mmCIF file with all atom_site columns, C-alpha atoms in Angstrom:
data_model
loop_
_atom_site.group_PDB
_atom_site.id
_atom_site.type_symbol
_atom_site.label_atom_id
_atom_site.label_alt_id
_atom_site.label_comp_id
_atom_site.label_asym_id
_atom_site.label_entity_id
_atom_site.label_seq_id
_atom_site.pdbx_PDB_ins_code
_atom_site.Cartn_x
_atom_site.Cartn_y
_atom_site.Cartn_z
_atom_site.occupancy
_atom_site.B_iso_or_equiv
_atom_site.pdbx_formal_charge
_atom_site.auth_seq_id
_atom_site.auth_comp_id
_atom_site.auth_asym_id
_atom_site.auth_atom_id
_atom_site.pdbx_PDB_model_num
ATOM 1   C CA . GLN A 1 1   ? -0.090  0.031  -0.069  1.00 84.00 ? 1   GLN A CA 1
ATOM 2   C CA . VAL A 1 2   ? 1.228   3.568  -1.273  1.00 90.00 ? 2   VAL A CA 1
ATOM 3   C CA . GLN A 1 3   ? 0.921   6.167  1.385   1.00 93.00 ? 3   GLN A CA 1
ATOM 4   C CA . LEU A 1 4   ? 1.561   9.946  0.643   1.00 95.00 ? 4   LEU A CA 1
ATOM 5   C CA . VAL A 1 5   ? 2.409   11.812 3.862   1.00 94.00 ? 5   VAL A CA 1
ATOM 6   C CA . GLU A 1 6   ? 2.381   15.778 3.663   1.00 94.00 ? 6   GLU A CA 1
ATOM 7   C CA . SER A 1 7   ? 4.108   17.926 6.338   1.00 95.00 ? 7   SER A CA 1
ATOM 8   C CA . GLY A 1 8   ? 5.131   21.195 6.666   1.00 97.00 ? 8   GLY A CA 1
ATOM 9   C CA . GLY A 1 9   ? 2.003   23.526 7.235   1.00 96.00 ? 9   GLY A CA 1
ATOM 10  C CA . GLY A 1 10  ? 1.300   25.625 9.933   1.00 97.00 ? 10  GLY A CA 1
ATOM 11  C CA . LEU A 1 11  ? 0.587   29.582 10.944  1.00 98.00 ? 11  LEU A CA 1
ATOM 12  C CA . VAL A 1 12  ? 2.703   32.377 9.090   1.00 98.00 ? 12  VAL A CA 1
ATOM 13  C CA . GLN A 1 13  ? 1.977   35.820 8.758   1.00 98.00 ? 13  GLN A CA 1
ATOM 14  C CA . ALA A 1 14  ? 1.144   37.341 5.636   1.00 98.00 ? 14  ALA A CA 1
ATOM 15  C CA . GLY A 1 15  ? 4.226   38.051 3.559   1.00 98.00 ? 15  GLY A CA 1
ATOM 16  C CA . GLY A 1 16  ? 6.001   34.914 4.967   1.00 98.00 ? 16  GLY A CA 1
ATOM 17  C CA . SER A 1 17  ? 7.070   31.423 3.477   1.00 98.00 ? 17  SER A CA 1
ATOM 18  C CA . LEU A 1 18  ? 6.387   27.829 4.228   1.00 98.00 ? 18  LEU A CA 1
ATOM 19  C CA . ARG A 1 19  ? 7.510   24.839 2.459   1.00 98.00 ? 19  ARG A CA 1
ATOM 20  C CA . LEU A 1 20  ? 5.280   21.906 2.094   1.00 98.00 ? 20  LEU A CA 1
ATOM 21  C CA . SER A 1 21  ? 6.656   18.313 1.402   1.00 98.00 ? 21  SER A CA 1
ATOM 22  C CA . CYS A 1 22  ? 4.933   15.130 0.298   1.00 97.00 ? 22  CYS A CA 1
ATOM 23  C CA . ALA A 1 23  ? 6.532   11.888 0.495   1.00 96.00 ? 23  ALA A CA 1
ATOM 24  C CA . ALA A 1 24  ? 5.235   8.480  -0.948  1.00 95.00 ? 24  ALA A CA 1
ATOM 25  C CA . SER A 1 25  ? 6.088   5.374  0.858   1.00 92.00 ? 25  SER A CA 1
ATOM 26  C CA . GLY A 1 26  ? 5.763   2.092  -0.342  1.00 88.00 ? 26  GLY A CA 1
ATOM 27  C CA . SER A 1 27  ? 7.219   -0.280 -2.935  1.00 85.00 ? 27  SER A CA 1
ATOM 28  C CA . GLY A 1 28  ? 6.553   -1.575 -6.448  1.00 86.00 ? 28  GLY A CA 1
ATOM 29  C CA . PHE A 1 29  ? 5.606   1.585  -8.004  1.00 90.00 ? 29  PHE A CA 1
ATOM 30  C CA . SER A 1 30  ? 6.710   4.610  -10.122 1.00 90.00 ? 30  SER A CA 1
ATOM 31  C CA . ILE A 1 31  ? 5.343   8.013  -9.769  1.00 93.00 ? 31  ILE A CA 1
ATOM 32  C CA . ASP A 1 32  ? 4.307   9.918  -12.756 1.00 94.00 ? 32  ASP A CA 1
ATOM 33  C CA . ALA A 1 33  ? 2.885   13.334 -12.278 1.00 96.00 ? 33  ALA A CA 1
ATOM 34  C CA . MET A 1 34  ? 2.640   14.940 -8.954  1.00 97.00 ? 34  MET A CA 1
ATOM 35  C CA . ALA A 1 35  ? 0.176   17.895 -8.047  1.00 98.00 ? 35  ALA A CA 1
ATOM 36  C CA . TRP A 1 36  ? -0.845  20.064 -4.993  1.00 98.00 ? 36  TRP A CA 1
ATOM 37  C CA . TYR A 1 37  ? -4.093  21.138 -4.682  1.00 98.00 ? 37  TYR A CA 1
ATOM 38  C CA . ARG A 1 38  ? -6.157  23.173 -1.671  1.00 98.00 ? 38  ARG A CA 1
ATOM 39  C CA . GLN A 1 39  ? -9.314  23.508 -0.432  1.00 98.00 ? 39  GLN A CA 1
ATOM 40  C CA . VAL A 1 40  ? -11.302 25.743 1.847   1.00 97.00 ? 40  VAL A CA 1
ATOM 41  C CA . PRO A 1 41  ? -14.298 24.419 3.824   1.00 92.00 ? 41  PRO A CA 1
ATOM 42  C CA . GLY A 1 42  ? -17.327 24.799 1.639   1.00 94.00 ? 42  GLY A CA 1
ATOM 43  C CA . ASP A 1 43  ? -15.537 25.099 -1.724  1.00 95.00 ? 43  ASP A CA 1
ATOM 44  C CA . GLN A 1 44  ? -14.415 22.968 -4.374  1.00 96.00 ? 44  GLN A CA 1
ATOM 45  C CA . ARG A 1 45  ? -10.786 21.438 -3.911  1.00 97.00 ? 45  ARG A CA 1
ATOM 46  C CA . GLU A 1 46  ? -8.588  24.044 -6.207  1.00 97.00 ? 46  GLU A CA 1
ATOM 47  C CA . LEU A 1 47  ? -5.584  22.892 -8.176  1.00 98.00 ? 47  LEU A CA 1
ATOM 48  C CA . VAL A 1 48  ? -2.408  24.791 -7.301  1.00 98.00 ? 48  VAL A CA 1
ATOM 49  C CA . ALA A 1 49  ? 0.396   23.409 -9.263  1.00 98.00 ? 49  ALA A CA 1
ATOM 50  C CA . THR A 1 50  ? 1.484   20.314 -10.898 1.00 98.00 ? 50  THR A CA 1
ATOM 51  C CA . ILE A 1 51  ? 4.901   18.743 -12.088 1.00 98.00 ? 51  ILE A CA 1
ATOM 52  C CA . THR A 1 52  ? 5.494   16.028 -14.684 1.00 96.00 ? 52  THR A CA 1
ATOM 53  C CA . SER A 1 53  ? 7.801   13.107 -14.124 1.00 93.00 ? 53  SER A CA 1
ATOM 54  C CA . GLY A 1 54  ? 10.360  15.201 -16.599 1.00 93.00 ? 54  GLY A CA 1
ATOM 55  C CA . GLY A 1 55  ? 9.922   18.362 -14.399 1.00 95.00 ? 55  GLY A CA 1
ATOM 56  C CA . SER A 1 56  ? 7.581   20.513 -16.340 1.00 97.00 ? 56  SER A CA 1
ATOM 57  C CA . THR A 1 57  ? 5.441   22.656 -14.222 1.00 98.00 ? 57  THR A CA 1
ATOM 58  C CA . ASN A 1 58  ? 2.168   24.576 -14.420 1.00 98.00 ? 58  ASN A CA 1
ATOM 59  C CA . TYR A 1 59  ? 0.455   26.866 -11.896 1.00 98.00 ? 59  TYR A CA 1
ATOM 60  C CA . ALA A 1 60  ? -2.548  28.330 -10.870 1.00 98.00 ? 60  ALA A CA 1
ATOM 61  C CA . ASP A 1 61  ? -2.990  32.116 -11.889 1.00 98.00 ? 61  ASP A CA 1
ATOM 62  C CA . SER A 1 62  ? -3.400  32.959 -8.150  1.00 97.00 ? 62  SER A CA 1
ATOM 63  C CA . VAL A 1 63  ? 0.137   31.588 -7.205  1.00 98.00 ? 63  VAL A CA 1
ATOM 64  C CA . LYS A 1 64  ? 2.235   32.321 -10.108 1.00 98.00 ? 64  LYS A CA 1
ATOM 65  C CA . GLY A 1 65  ? 5.447   34.161 -9.344  1.00 98.00 ? 65  GLY A CA 1
ATOM 66  C CA . ARG A 1 66  ? 4.914   33.024 -5.661  1.00 98.00 ? 66  ARG A CA 1
ATOM 67  C CA . PHE A 1 67  ? 4.873   29.392 -5.472  1.00 98.00 ? 67  PHE A CA 1
ATOM 68  C CA . THR A 1 68  ? 7.450   26.872 -6.772  1.00 98.00 ? 68  THR A CA 1
ATOM 69  C CA . ILE A 1 69  ? 6.745   23.125 -6.932  1.00 98.00 ? 69  ILE A CA 1
ATOM 70  C CA . SER A 1 70  ? 9.607   20.842 -7.429  1.00 98.00 ? 70  SER A CA 1
ATOM 71  C CA . ARG A 1 71  ? 10.175  17.045 -6.994  1.00 97.00 ? 71  ARG A CA 1
ATOM 72  C CA . ASP A 1 72  ? 13.335  14.875 -5.726  1.00 95.00 ? 72  ASP A CA 1
ATOM 73  C CA . ASN A 1 73  ? 12.409  11.472 -7.680  1.00 93.00 ? 73  ASN A CA 1
ATOM 74  C CA . ALA A 1 74  ? 15.003  9.737  -5.867  1.00 93.00 ? 74  ALA A CA 1
ATOM 75  C CA . LYS A 1 75  ? 13.059  10.560 -2.595  1.00 94.00 ? 75  LYS A CA 1
ATOM 76  C CA . ASN A 1 76  ? 9.497   10.216 -4.085  1.00 94.00 ? 76  ASN A CA 1
ATOM 77  C CA . THR A 1 77  ? 8.760   13.668 -2.554  1.00 96.00 ? 77  THR A CA 1
ATOM 78  C CA . VAL A 1 78  ? 7.179   16.445 -4.130  1.00 97.00 ? 78  VAL A CA 1
ATOM 79  C CA . TYR A 1 79  ? 7.578   20.054 -2.449  1.00 98.00 ? 79  TYR A CA 1
ATOM 80  C CA . LEU A 1 80  ? 5.682   23.388 -2.731  1.00 98.00 ? 80  LEU A CA 1
ATOM 81  C CA . GLN A 1 81  ? 7.649   26.465 -1.673  1.00 98.00 ? 81  GLN A CA 1
ATOM 82  C CA . MET A 1 82  ? 5.357   29.231 -1.028  1.00 98.00 ? 82  MET A CA 1
ATOM 83  C CA . ASN A 1 83  ? 6.479   32.779 -0.784  1.00 98.00 ? 83  ASN A CA 1
ATOM 84  C CA . GLY A 1 84  ? 4.698   35.930 -0.075  1.00 98.00 ? 84  GLY A CA 1
ATOM 85  C CA . LEU A 1 85  ? 1.772   34.265 1.560   1.00 98.00 ? 85  LEU A CA 1
ATOM 86  C CA . LYS A 1 86  ? -1.585  36.048 1.323   1.00 98.00 ? 86  LYS A CA 1
ATOM 87  C CA . LEU A 1 87  ? -4.672  35.545 3.576   1.00 98.00 ? 87  LEU A CA 1
ATOM 88  C CA . GLU A 1 88  ? -6.228  33.961 1.033   1.00 97.00 ? 88  GLU A CA 1
ATOM 89  C CA . ASP A 1 89  ? -3.786  31.409 0.744   1.00 98.00 ? 89  ASP A CA 1
ATOM 90  C CA . THR A 1 90  ? -5.203  29.810 3.817   1.00 98.00 ? 90  THR A CA 1
ATOM 91  C CA . ALA A 1 91  ? -6.615  26.398 3.185   1.00 98.00 ? 91  ALA A CA 1
ATOM 92  C CA . VAL A 1 92  ? -6.020  22.754 3.743   1.00 98.00 ? 92  VAL A CA 1
ATOM 93  C CA . TYR A 1 93  ? -3.231  21.629 1.181   1.00 98.00 ? 93  TYR A CA 1
ATOM 94  C CA . TYR A 1 94  ? -3.576  18.106 -0.258  1.00 98.00 ? 94  TYR A CA 1
ATOM 95  C CA . CYS A 1 95  ? -0.821  16.404 -2.743  1.00 97.00 ? 95  CYS A CA 1
ATOM 96  C CA . ASN A 1 96  ? -1.570  13.879 -5.060  1.00 96.00 ? 96  ASN A CA 1
ATOM 97  C CA . ALA A 1 97  ? 0.560   11.439 -7.290  1.00 96.00 ? 97  ALA A CA 1
ATOM 98  C CA . LEU A 1 98  ? -0.301  9.317  -10.203 1.00 95.00 ? 98  LEU A CA 1
ATOM 99  C CA . LEU A 1 99  ? 1.388   6.042  -9.447  1.00 94.00 ? 99  LEU A CA 1
ATOM 100 C CA . SER A 1 100 ? 2.216   3.333  -11.789 1.00 93.00 ? 100 SER A CA 1
ATOM 101 C CA . PHE A 1 101 ? 2.149   -0.399 -10.772 1.00 91.00 ? 101 PHE A CA 1
ATOM 102 C CA . GLY A 1 102 ? 3.377   -1.802 -14.026 1.00 89.00 ? 102 GLY A CA 1
ATOM 103 C CA . SER A 1 103 ? -0.084  -1.861 -16.288 1.00 90.00 ? 103 SER A CA 1
ATOM 104 C CA . ARG A 1 104 ? -2.085  -0.216 -13.711 1.00 92.00 ? 104 ARG A CA 1
ATOM 105 C CA . TRP A 1 105 ? -2.547  3.183  -12.594 1.00 92.00 ? 105 TRP A CA 1
ATOM 106 C CA . LYS A 1 106 ? -3.928  4.672  -9.438  1.00 92.00 ? 106 LYS A CA 1
ATOM 107 C CA . LEU A 1 107 ? -4.238  8.397  -8.047  1.00 94.00 ? 107 LEU A CA 1
ATOM 108 C CA . ASN A 1 108 ? -3.183  8.760  -4.486  1.00 95.00 ? 108 ASN A CA 1
ATOM 109 C CA . TRP A 1 109 ? -3.802  11.525 -2.141  1.00 96.00 ? 109 TRP A CA 1
ATOM 110 C CA . GLY A 1 110 ? -2.490  12.886 0.948   1.00 96.00 ? 110 GLY A CA 1
ATOM 111 C CA . GLN A 1 111 ? -4.207  13.641 3.976   1.00 95.00 ? 111 GLN A CA 1
ATOM 112 C CA . GLY A 1 112 ? -3.671  17.485 3.998   1.00 96.00 ? 112 GLY A CA 1
ATOM 113 C CA . THR A 1 113 ? -1.982  19.687 5.750   1.00 97.00 ? 113 THR A CA 1
ATOM 114 C CA . GLN A 1 114 ? -3.347  23.236 7.092   1.00 98.00 ? 114 GLN A CA 1
ATOM 115 C CA . VAL A 1 115 ? -1.922  26.440 6.104   1.00 98.00 ? 115 VAL A CA 1
ATOM 116 C CA . THR A 1 116 ? -3.107  29.384 7.799   1.00 98.00 ? 116 THR A CA 1
ATOM 117 C CA . VAL A 1 117 ? -1.947  32.873 6.744   1.00 98.00 ? 117 VAL A CA 1
ATOM 118 C CA . SER A 1 118 ? -2.474  35.672 9.286   1.00 98.00 ? 118 SER A CA 1
ATOM 119 C CA . SER A 1 119 ? -2.619  39.530 9.273   1.00 95.00 ? 119 SER A CA 1
#
Protein backbone atom coordinates (compact mmCIF):
# COMPACT_ATOMS: atom_id res chain seq x y z
CA GLN A 1 0.00 0.00 0.00
CA VAL A 2 1.39 3.39 -1.02
CA GLN A 3 0.88 6.32 1.30
CA LEU A 4 1.44 10.01 0.69
CA VAL A 5 2.41 11.91 3.82
CA GLU A 6 2.40 15.71 3.83
CA SER A 7 4.26 17.97 6.22
CA GLY A 8 5.27 21.59 6.58
CA GLY A 9 1.97 23.32 7.12
CA GLY A 10 1.38 25.79 9.91
CA LEU A 11 0.62 29.37 10.86
CA VAL A 12 2.49 32.18 9.14
CA GLN A 13 2.07 35.92 8.83
CA ALA A 14 1.11 37.50 5.55
CA GLY A 15 4.19 37.96 3.39
CA GLY A 16 5.93 35.00 4.96
CA SER A 17 7.00 31.65 3.54
CA LEU A 18 6.35 27.98 4.08
CA ARG A 19 7.60 24.84 2.37
CA LEU A 20 5.32 21.85 2.12
CA SER A 21 6.61 18.33 1.54
CA CYS A 22 4.80 15.21 0.41
CA ALA A 23 6.59 11.87 0.50
CA ALA A 24 5.34 8.63 -1.03
CA SER A 25 6.13 5.47 0.89
CA GLY A 26 5.78 1.89 -0.22
CA SER A 27 7.25 -0.27 -2.94
CA GLY A 28 6.55 -1.65 -6.39
CA PHE A 29 5.55 1.59 -8.03
CA SER A 30 6.85 4.54 -9.99
CA ILE A 31 5.47 8.05 -9.89
CA ASP A 32 4.31 9.96 -12.94
CA ALA A 33 2.82 13.41 -12.36
CA MET A 34 2.45 14.97 -8.94
CA ALA A 35 0.37 17.93 -7.86
CA TRP A 36 -0.72 20.17 -5.02
CA TYR A 37 -4.34 21.16 -4.45
CA ARG A 38 -5.96 23.25 -1.75
CA GLN A 39 -9.41 23.45 -0.27
CA VAL A 40 -11.27 25.92 1.89
CA PRO A 41 -14.28 24.57 3.84
CA GLY A 42 -17.39 24.87 1.71
CA ASP A 43 -15.43 25.30 -1.53
CA GLN A 44 -14.28 22.89 -4.19
CA ARG A 45 -10.72 21.57 -4.15
CA GLU A 46 -8.57 23.89 -6.26
CA LEU A 47 -5.52 22.92 -8.31
CA VAL A 48 -2.45 24.88 -7.20
CA ALA A 49 0.46 23.38 -9.16
CA THR A 50 1.50 20.31 -11.11
CA ILE A 51 4.82 18.75 -12.05
CA THR A 52 5.45 15.96 -14.52
CA SER A 53 7.98 13.18 -14.17
CA GLY A 54 10.25 15.19 -16.46
CA GLY A 55 9.97 18.31 -14.33
CA SER A 56 7.57 20.42 -16.39
CA THR A 57 5.43 22.62 -14.17
CA ASN A 58 2.13 24.47 -14.28
CA TYR A 59 0.59 26.85 -11.79
CA ALA A 60 -2.75 28.38 -10.99
CA ASP A 61 -2.80 32.05 -11.92
CA SER A 62 -3.37 32.98 -8.28
CA VAL A 63 0.01 31.57 -7.20
CA LYS A 64 2.23 32.22 -10.22
CA GLY A 65 5.40 34.00 -9.27
CA ARG A 66 4.94 33.19 -5.57
CA PHE A 67 4.83 29.38 -5.35
CA THR A 68 7.30 26.86 -6.74
CA ILE A 69 6.65 23.15 -7.12
CA SER A 70 9.59 20.77 -7.32
CA ARG A 71 10.29 17.08 -6.82
CA ASP A 72 13.06 14.75 -5.75
CA ASN A 73 12.51 11.52 -7.67
CA ALA A 74 15.10 9.64 -5.62
CA LYS A 75 13.09 10.41 -2.50
CA ASN A 76 9.62 10.08 -4.10
CA THR A 77 8.89 13.52 -2.71
CA VAL A 78 7.21 16.62 -4.05
CA TYR A 79 7.63 20.06 -2.53
CA LEU A 80 5.71 23.32 -2.62
CA GLN A 81 7.71 26.42 -1.74
CA MET A 82 5.25 29.19 -0.90
CA ASN A 83 6.55 32.74 -0.71
CA GLY A 84 4.70 36.02 -0.33
CA LEU A 85 1.80 34.29 1.37
CA LYS A 86 -1.54 36.06 1.38
CA LEU A 87 -4.59 35.70 3.60
CA GLU A 88 -6.43 34.03 0.72
CA ASP A 89 -3.82 31.25 0.62
CA THR A 90 -5.28 29.90 3.87
CA ALA A 91 -6.54 26.39 3.16
CA VAL A 92 -5.88 22.70 3.65
CA TYR A 93 -3.25 21.68 1.12
CA TYR A 94 -3.31 18.20 -0.41
CA CYS A 95 -0.78 16.48 -2.61
CA ASN A 96 -1.55 13.79 -5.10
CA ALA A 97 0.52 11.45 -7.21
CA LEU A 98 -0.26 9.38 -10.28
CA LEU A 99 1.28 6.01 -9.52
CA SER A 100 2.20 3.26 -11.96
CA PHE A 101 2.17 -0.38 -10.89
CA GLY A 102 3.28 -1.85 -14.20
CA SER A 103 0.13 -1.88 -16.33
CA ARG A 104 -2.06 -0.46 -13.58
CA TRP A 105 -2.40 3.18 -12.58
CA LYS A 106 -3.73 4.72 -9.41
CA LEU A 107 -4.17 8.28 -8.18
CA ASN A 108 -3.27 8.61 -4.51
CA TRP A 109 -3.98 11.55 -2.22
CA GLY A 110 -2.33 12.69 0.96
CA GLN A 111 -4.25 13.45 4.14
CA GLY A 112 -3.82 17.21 3.89
CA THR A 113 -1.91 19.82 5.86
CA GLN A 114 -3.36 23.08 7.15
CA VAL A 115 -1.84 26.38 6.08
CA THR A 116 -3.09 29.45 7.89
CA VAL A 117 -1.96 32.94 6.91
CA SER A 118 -2.62 35.68 9.46
CA SER A 119 -2.58 39.45 9.10
